[in-house]
Short mmCIF file of N, CA and C in Angstrom, two decimals:
data_model
loop_
_atom_site.label_atom_id
_atom_site.label_comp_id
_atom_site.label_asym_id
_atom_site.label_seq_id
_atom_site.Cartn_x
_atom_site.Cartn_y
_atom_site.Cartn_z
N MET A 1 72.43 -11.59 31.12
CA MET A 1 71.44 -12.63 31.29
C MET A 1 71.76 -13.74 30.28
N THR A 2 71.87 -14.92 30.75
CA THR A 2 72.15 -16.06 29.88
C THR A 2 70.84 -16.70 29.45
N PRO A 3 70.86 -17.51 28.37
CA PRO A 3 69.61 -18.13 27.90
C PRO A 3 68.87 -18.91 28.98
N GLN A 4 69.59 -19.58 29.87
CA GLN A 4 68.89 -20.34 30.89
C GLN A 4 68.23 -19.45 31.94
N ASP A 5 68.64 -18.17 32.00
CA ASP A 5 68.03 -17.25 32.95
C ASP A 5 66.72 -16.65 32.43
N LEU A 6 66.49 -16.77 31.13
CA LEU A 6 65.30 -16.16 30.54
C LEU A 6 64.07 -17.02 30.82
N PRO A 7 62.92 -16.38 30.95
CA PRO A 7 61.72 -17.16 31.15
C PRO A 7 61.44 -18.00 29.90
N SER A 8 60.97 -19.19 30.11
CA SER A 8 60.66 -20.06 28.98
C SER A 8 59.29 -19.70 28.42
N THR A 9 59.00 -20.21 27.23
CA THR A 9 57.69 -19.95 26.66
C THR A 9 56.60 -20.51 27.55
N GLY A 10 56.91 -21.50 28.36
CA GLY A 10 55.95 -22.04 29.31
C GLY A 10 55.59 -21.04 30.39
N ASN A 11 56.39 -19.98 30.52
CA ASN A 11 56.15 -18.99 31.55
C ASN A 11 54.98 -18.08 31.20
N ILE A 12 54.30 -18.35 30.11
CA ILE A 12 53.08 -17.60 29.82
C ILE A 12 52.09 -17.79 30.97
N ASP A 13 52.20 -18.93 31.67
CA ASP A 13 51.37 -19.17 32.85
C ASP A 13 51.59 -18.08 33.89
N GLY A 14 52.83 -17.61 34.02
CA GLY A 14 53.13 -16.54 34.96
C GLY A 14 52.42 -15.24 34.58
N LEU A 15 52.31 -14.98 33.28
CA LEU A 15 51.61 -13.78 32.81
C LEU A 15 50.10 -13.90 33.03
N VAL A 16 49.57 -15.09 32.82
CA VAL A 16 48.14 -15.31 33.08
C VAL A 16 47.87 -15.14 34.58
N ALA A 17 48.75 -15.65 35.42
CA ALA A 17 48.59 -15.49 36.87
C ALA A 17 48.67 -14.01 37.25
N LEU A 18 49.58 -13.26 36.63
CA LEU A 18 49.68 -11.82 36.90
C LEU A 18 48.37 -11.14 36.51
N ALA A 19 47.81 -11.49 35.35
CA ALA A 19 46.54 -10.90 34.91
C ALA A 19 45.43 -11.21 35.90
N LYS A 20 45.37 -12.44 36.40
CA LYS A 20 44.33 -12.81 37.36
C LYS A 20 44.48 -12.02 38.65
N THR A 21 45.72 -11.84 39.11
CA THR A 21 45.96 -11.03 40.31
C THR A 21 45.53 -9.59 40.06
N TYR A 22 45.84 -9.08 38.88
CA TYR A 22 45.44 -7.72 38.49
C TYR A 22 43.92 -7.58 38.52
N PHE A 23 43.21 -8.53 37.92
CA PHE A 23 41.75 -8.49 37.91
C PHE A 23 41.18 -8.53 39.33
N ASP A 24 41.73 -9.40 40.17
CA ASP A 24 41.26 -9.49 41.56
C ASP A 24 41.50 -8.18 42.30
N ALA A 25 42.68 -7.59 42.10
CA ALA A 25 43.01 -6.32 42.77
C ALA A 25 42.08 -5.21 42.30
N ALA A 26 41.78 -5.19 41.00
CA ALA A 26 40.90 -4.15 40.46
C ALA A 26 39.48 -4.31 41.00
N TYR A 27 38.99 -5.53 41.08
CA TYR A 27 37.64 -5.76 41.58
C TYR A 27 37.51 -5.34 43.05
N ALA A 28 38.57 -5.55 43.81
CA ALA A 28 38.57 -5.18 45.22
C ALA A 28 39.14 -3.78 45.47
N MET A 29 39.70 -3.14 44.42
CA MET A 29 40.43 -1.88 44.55
C MET A 29 41.43 -2.01 45.71
N ASP A 30 42.23 -3.06 45.62
CA ASP A 30 43.19 -3.41 46.66
C ASP A 30 44.59 -2.93 46.26
N ALA A 31 44.95 -1.76 46.74
CA ALA A 31 46.23 -1.15 46.39
C ALA A 31 47.41 -2.01 46.83
N ASP A 32 47.29 -2.70 47.95
CA ASP A 32 48.39 -3.53 48.43
C ASP A 32 48.65 -4.71 47.49
N THR A 33 47.58 -5.29 46.96
CA THR A 33 47.76 -6.38 45.99
C THR A 33 48.33 -5.84 44.69
N PHE A 34 47.82 -4.70 44.22
CA PHE A 34 48.41 -4.07 43.03
C PHE A 34 49.91 -3.86 43.23
N ALA A 35 50.30 -3.39 44.40
CA ALA A 35 51.72 -3.09 44.66
C ALA A 35 52.61 -4.32 44.51
N THR A 36 52.06 -5.51 44.70
CA THR A 36 52.87 -6.73 44.59
C THR A 36 53.20 -7.08 43.14
N ILE A 37 52.44 -6.54 42.18
CA ILE A 37 52.67 -6.90 40.77
C ILE A 37 53.23 -5.75 39.94
N PHE A 38 53.34 -4.57 40.54
CA PHE A 38 53.95 -3.42 39.87
C PHE A 38 55.37 -3.22 40.39
N ASP A 39 56.31 -2.96 39.49
CA ASP A 39 57.64 -2.55 39.91
C ASP A 39 57.51 -1.17 40.55
N PRO A 40 58.28 -0.88 41.60
CA PRO A 40 58.17 0.43 42.26
C PRO A 40 58.45 1.63 41.34
N ALA A 41 59.18 1.41 40.26
CA ALA A 41 59.48 2.49 39.32
C ALA A 41 58.44 2.62 38.20
N ALA A 42 57.38 1.81 38.25
CA ALA A 42 56.37 1.80 37.19
C ALA A 42 55.66 3.14 37.07
N LEU A 43 55.12 3.36 35.86
CA LEU A 43 54.35 4.56 35.58
C LEU A 43 52.98 4.17 35.05
N VAL A 44 51.99 5.01 35.32
CA VAL A 44 50.63 4.82 34.84
C VAL A 44 50.31 5.99 33.91
N THR A 45 49.90 5.69 32.69
CA THR A 45 49.69 6.72 31.67
C THR A 45 48.28 6.66 31.13
N ARG A 46 47.68 7.84 30.97
CA ARG A 46 46.34 7.95 30.40
C ARG A 46 46.24 9.25 29.62
N ARG A 47 45.19 9.33 28.80
CA ARG A 47 44.91 10.59 28.12
C ARG A 47 44.34 11.56 29.12
N GLY A 48 44.76 12.80 29.00
CA GLY A 48 44.18 13.85 29.82
C GLY A 48 43.14 14.60 29.01
N ASP A 49 42.87 15.84 29.38
CA ASP A 49 41.93 16.67 28.63
C ASP A 49 42.53 17.01 27.27
N GLY A 50 41.67 17.05 26.27
CA GLY A 50 42.14 17.38 24.93
C GLY A 50 43.13 16.35 24.43
N ASP A 51 44.25 16.82 23.96
CA ASP A 51 45.29 15.94 23.45
C ASP A 51 46.46 15.78 24.41
N SER A 52 46.21 15.99 25.70
CA SER A 52 47.29 15.88 26.67
C SER A 52 47.46 14.43 27.14
N VAL A 53 48.61 14.17 27.72
CA VAL A 53 48.93 12.87 28.29
C VAL A 53 49.28 13.09 29.76
N VAL A 54 48.73 12.23 30.62
CA VAL A 54 48.98 12.32 32.06
C VAL A 54 49.77 11.08 32.47
N VAL A 55 50.95 11.30 33.06
CA VAL A 55 51.80 10.21 33.52
C VAL A 55 51.93 10.33 35.04
N THR A 56 51.62 9.22 35.73
CA THR A 56 51.62 9.23 37.19
C THR A 56 52.52 8.11 37.70
N PRO A 57 53.42 8.41 38.64
CA PRO A 57 54.20 7.34 39.27
C PRO A 57 53.26 6.37 39.97
N VAL A 58 53.62 5.09 39.98
CA VAL A 58 52.73 4.07 40.52
C VAL A 58 52.37 4.34 41.99
N ALA A 59 53.28 4.86 42.78
CA ALA A 59 52.98 5.13 44.20
C ALA A 59 51.82 6.13 44.32
N ALA A 60 51.81 7.17 43.49
CA ALA A 60 50.73 8.15 43.53
C ALA A 60 49.43 7.53 43.02
N TRP A 61 49.52 6.69 41.99
CA TRP A 61 48.33 6.00 41.47
C TRP A 61 47.74 5.08 42.55
N LEU A 62 48.59 4.38 43.28
CA LEU A 62 48.11 3.50 44.35
C LEU A 62 47.38 4.29 45.43
N ASP A 63 47.84 5.52 45.72
CA ASP A 63 47.14 6.37 46.68
C ASP A 63 45.73 6.68 46.20
N VAL A 64 45.58 6.92 44.88
CA VAL A 64 44.25 7.18 44.32
C VAL A 64 43.39 5.92 44.44
N VAL A 65 43.96 4.76 44.13
CA VAL A 65 43.22 3.49 44.23
C VAL A 65 42.66 3.31 45.63
N ARG A 66 43.46 3.66 46.64
CA ARG A 66 43.02 3.50 48.03
C ARG A 66 41.77 4.33 48.35
N SER A 67 41.54 5.38 47.59
CA SER A 67 40.39 6.26 47.87
C SER A 67 39.14 5.90 47.07
N LEU A 68 39.23 4.90 46.18
CA LEU A 68 38.11 4.56 45.31
C LEU A 68 37.21 3.49 45.93
N THR A 69 35.93 3.54 45.58
CA THR A 69 35.01 2.48 45.95
C THR A 69 35.24 1.31 45.00
N SER A 70 35.34 0.14 45.52
CA SER A 70 35.61 -1.02 44.69
C SER A 70 34.36 -1.46 43.93
N PRO A 71 34.55 -2.06 42.75
CA PRO A 71 33.41 -2.65 42.05
C PRO A 71 32.69 -3.70 42.92
N HIS A 72 33.46 -4.43 43.72
CA HIS A 72 32.87 -5.43 44.63
C HIS A 72 31.90 -4.75 45.59
N ASP A 73 32.38 -3.68 46.26
CA ASP A 73 31.55 -2.99 47.24
C ASP A 73 30.35 -2.31 46.59
N ALA A 74 30.48 -1.94 45.31
CA ALA A 74 29.38 -1.29 44.59
C ALA A 74 28.42 -2.30 43.98
N GLY A 75 28.69 -3.60 44.18
CA GLY A 75 27.83 -4.64 43.63
C GLY A 75 28.02 -4.87 42.14
N GLY A 76 29.18 -4.47 41.63
CA GLY A 76 29.47 -4.62 40.20
C GLY A 76 29.68 -6.07 39.80
N VAL A 77 29.34 -6.38 38.58
CA VAL A 77 29.53 -7.71 38.02
C VAL A 77 30.87 -7.73 37.29
N ARG A 78 31.68 -8.73 37.56
CA ARG A 78 32.98 -8.84 36.91
C ARG A 78 32.82 -9.18 35.43
N ALA A 79 33.69 -8.57 34.63
CA ALA A 79 33.73 -8.86 33.20
C ALA A 79 35.19 -8.75 32.77
N ASP A 80 36.02 -9.65 33.28
CA ASP A 80 37.46 -9.62 33.03
C ASP A 80 37.80 -10.38 31.75
N GLN A 81 38.66 -9.80 30.94
CA GLN A 81 39.09 -10.46 29.72
C GLN A 81 40.57 -10.24 29.48
N ILE A 82 41.29 -11.31 29.17
CA ILE A 82 42.64 -11.18 28.63
C ILE A 82 42.45 -11.13 27.12
N LEU A 83 42.72 -9.99 26.50
CA LEU A 83 42.52 -9.84 25.07
C LEU A 83 43.71 -10.37 24.28
N SER A 84 44.93 -10.18 24.83
CA SER A 84 46.11 -10.72 24.15
C SER A 84 47.30 -10.70 25.10
N ILE A 85 48.25 -11.58 24.80
CA ILE A 85 49.53 -11.63 25.49
C ILE A 85 50.60 -11.78 24.42
N ALA A 86 51.54 -10.85 24.42
CA ALA A 86 52.69 -10.93 23.52
C ALA A 86 53.94 -10.99 24.39
N MET A 87 54.78 -11.98 24.15
CA MET A 87 55.97 -12.16 24.98
C MET A 87 57.19 -12.31 24.09
N THR A 88 58.25 -11.59 24.42
CA THR A 88 59.54 -11.70 23.75
C THR A 88 60.61 -11.76 24.82
N ARG A 89 61.19 -12.93 24.97
CA ARG A 89 62.23 -13.15 25.97
C ARG A 89 61.79 -12.71 27.35
N ASP A 90 62.37 -11.64 27.86
CA ASP A 90 62.07 -11.23 29.24
C ASP A 90 61.15 -10.02 29.32
N MET A 91 60.38 -9.76 28.24
CA MET A 91 59.39 -8.69 28.30
C MET A 91 58.10 -9.18 27.66
N ALA A 92 57.01 -8.55 28.09
CA ALA A 92 55.69 -8.96 27.61
C ALA A 92 54.75 -7.77 27.61
N LEU A 93 53.71 -7.89 26.80
CA LEU A 93 52.65 -6.90 26.76
C LEU A 93 51.32 -7.62 26.93
N LEU A 94 50.58 -7.23 27.96
CA LEU A 94 49.25 -7.78 28.21
C LEU A 94 48.22 -6.74 27.82
N LYS A 95 47.21 -7.16 27.08
CA LYS A 95 46.08 -6.29 26.76
C LYS A 95 44.89 -6.88 27.48
N LEU A 96 44.34 -6.11 28.41
CA LEU A 96 43.25 -6.58 29.27
C LEU A 96 42.05 -5.66 29.15
N ARG A 97 40.88 -6.22 29.41
CA ARG A 97 39.67 -5.41 29.51
C ARG A 97 38.95 -5.83 30.78
N LEU A 98 38.45 -4.83 31.51
CA LEU A 98 37.72 -5.12 32.73
C LEU A 98 36.69 -4.03 32.97
N ARG A 99 35.74 -4.36 33.81
CA ARG A 99 34.66 -3.43 34.11
C ARG A 99 34.87 -2.85 35.51
N ILE A 100 34.92 -1.53 35.54
CA ILE A 100 34.96 -0.79 36.81
C ILE A 100 33.85 0.25 36.69
N PRO A 101 32.62 -0.15 37.07
CA PRO A 101 31.46 0.71 36.85
C PRO A 101 31.69 2.13 37.37
N PRO A 102 31.29 3.11 36.60
CA PRO A 102 30.45 3.02 35.40
C PRO A 102 31.26 2.93 34.10
N ARG A 103 32.49 2.43 34.18
CA ARG A 103 33.33 2.41 32.98
C ARG A 103 33.80 1.00 32.64
N GLU A 104 34.17 0.86 31.37
CA GLU A 104 34.89 -0.31 30.91
C GLU A 104 36.30 0.17 30.59
N VAL A 105 37.29 -0.53 31.11
CA VAL A 105 38.68 -0.09 31.00
C VAL A 105 39.46 -1.06 30.14
N THR A 106 40.26 -0.52 29.24
CA THR A 106 41.22 -1.31 28.48
C THR A 106 42.60 -0.92 28.96
N ASP A 107 43.37 -1.92 29.37
CA ASP A 107 44.73 -1.70 29.87
C ASP A 107 45.74 -2.35 28.95
N LEU A 108 46.83 -1.65 28.71
CA LEU A 108 48.02 -2.23 28.09
C LEU A 108 49.07 -2.24 29.19
N LEU A 109 49.50 -3.43 29.59
CA LEU A 109 50.45 -3.58 30.68
C LEU A 109 51.78 -4.08 30.13
N SER A 110 52.80 -3.24 30.17
CA SER A 110 54.14 -3.65 29.76
C SER A 110 54.82 -4.27 30.96
N CYS A 111 55.39 -5.45 30.75
CA CYS A 111 55.98 -6.21 31.85
C CYS A 111 57.41 -6.62 31.52
N PHE A 112 58.21 -6.71 32.55
CA PHE A 112 59.56 -7.29 32.47
C PHE A 112 59.60 -8.47 33.43
N TYR A 113 60.42 -9.45 33.07
CA TYR A 113 60.68 -10.57 33.98
C TYR A 113 61.86 -10.13 34.85
N LEU A 114 61.56 -9.79 36.10
CA LEU A 114 62.55 -9.25 37.04
C LEU A 114 62.49 -10.04 38.34
N ASN A 115 63.65 -10.34 38.88
CA ASN A 115 63.70 -11.02 40.18
C ASN A 115 62.85 -12.29 40.19
N GLU A 116 62.96 -13.07 39.11
CA GLU A 116 62.31 -14.38 39.02
C GLU A 116 60.79 -14.32 38.88
N ARG A 117 60.24 -13.16 38.45
CA ARG A 117 58.79 -13.08 38.26
C ARG A 117 58.46 -11.94 37.32
N TRP A 118 57.26 -11.99 36.75
CA TRP A 118 56.78 -10.92 35.89
C TRP A 118 56.29 -9.76 36.74
N GLN A 119 56.67 -8.54 36.34
CA GLN A 119 56.24 -7.33 37.04
C GLN A 119 55.81 -6.29 36.01
N ILE A 120 54.79 -5.54 36.33
CA ILE A 120 54.31 -4.47 35.46
C ILE A 120 55.23 -3.26 35.63
N VAL A 121 55.71 -2.72 34.52
CA VAL A 121 56.57 -1.54 34.56
C VAL A 121 55.91 -0.32 33.93
N GLN A 122 54.82 -0.55 33.17
CA GLN A 122 54.10 0.55 32.55
C GLN A 122 52.65 0.13 32.34
N LYS A 123 51.73 0.97 32.78
CA LYS A 123 50.30 0.75 32.55
C LYS A 123 49.80 1.92 31.72
N VAL A 124 49.25 1.61 30.56
CA VAL A 124 48.60 2.63 29.72
C VAL A 124 47.14 2.20 29.63
N PHE A 125 46.23 3.14 29.91
CA PHE A 125 44.84 2.72 29.92
C PHE A 125 43.91 3.77 29.33
N ALA A 126 42.76 3.28 28.90
CA ALA A 126 41.67 4.14 28.43
C ALA A 126 40.38 3.59 29.02
N ALA A 127 39.46 4.48 29.34
CA ALA A 127 38.19 4.08 29.93
C ALA A 127 37.04 4.68 29.12
N GLU A 128 35.99 3.88 28.96
CA GLU A 128 34.77 4.32 28.29
C GLU A 128 33.61 4.12 29.24
N THR A 129 32.71 5.08 29.26
CA THR A 129 31.53 4.97 30.11
C THR A 129 30.58 3.93 29.52
N LEU A 130 30.10 3.04 30.38
CA LEU A 130 29.16 2.00 29.97
C LEU A 130 27.81 2.62 29.64
N ALA A 131 27.17 2.08 28.66
CA ALA A 131 25.84 2.59 28.27
C ALA A 131 24.77 2.10 29.21
#
């Protein structure tokens, strides 16, 4: 990859657009929209019971998403936040917070600039039940 092939610092707009697509997909629980922003080799990671870690291929995670009731359909109020964006050349880390009742979810999304666009390659998340 040559310097002119790398995304410019102005490409932070692409990461903001990816976050907005992510928020829209989460509010609608739209697996097809999620699939457009995840690399097919991506993994989804969360804490399991106790001190275990659960890692799921994105295709299996998308199957679970398809079975969930969306916050939109449940009458949930959106509370989307981009907490931070860190970008180094062709990789970035997005820290997002969103509400998927009855939980508030914090996502760390590792992204690579691939095929002329930002794509999520790793999702690590934690969820807390809303009071």
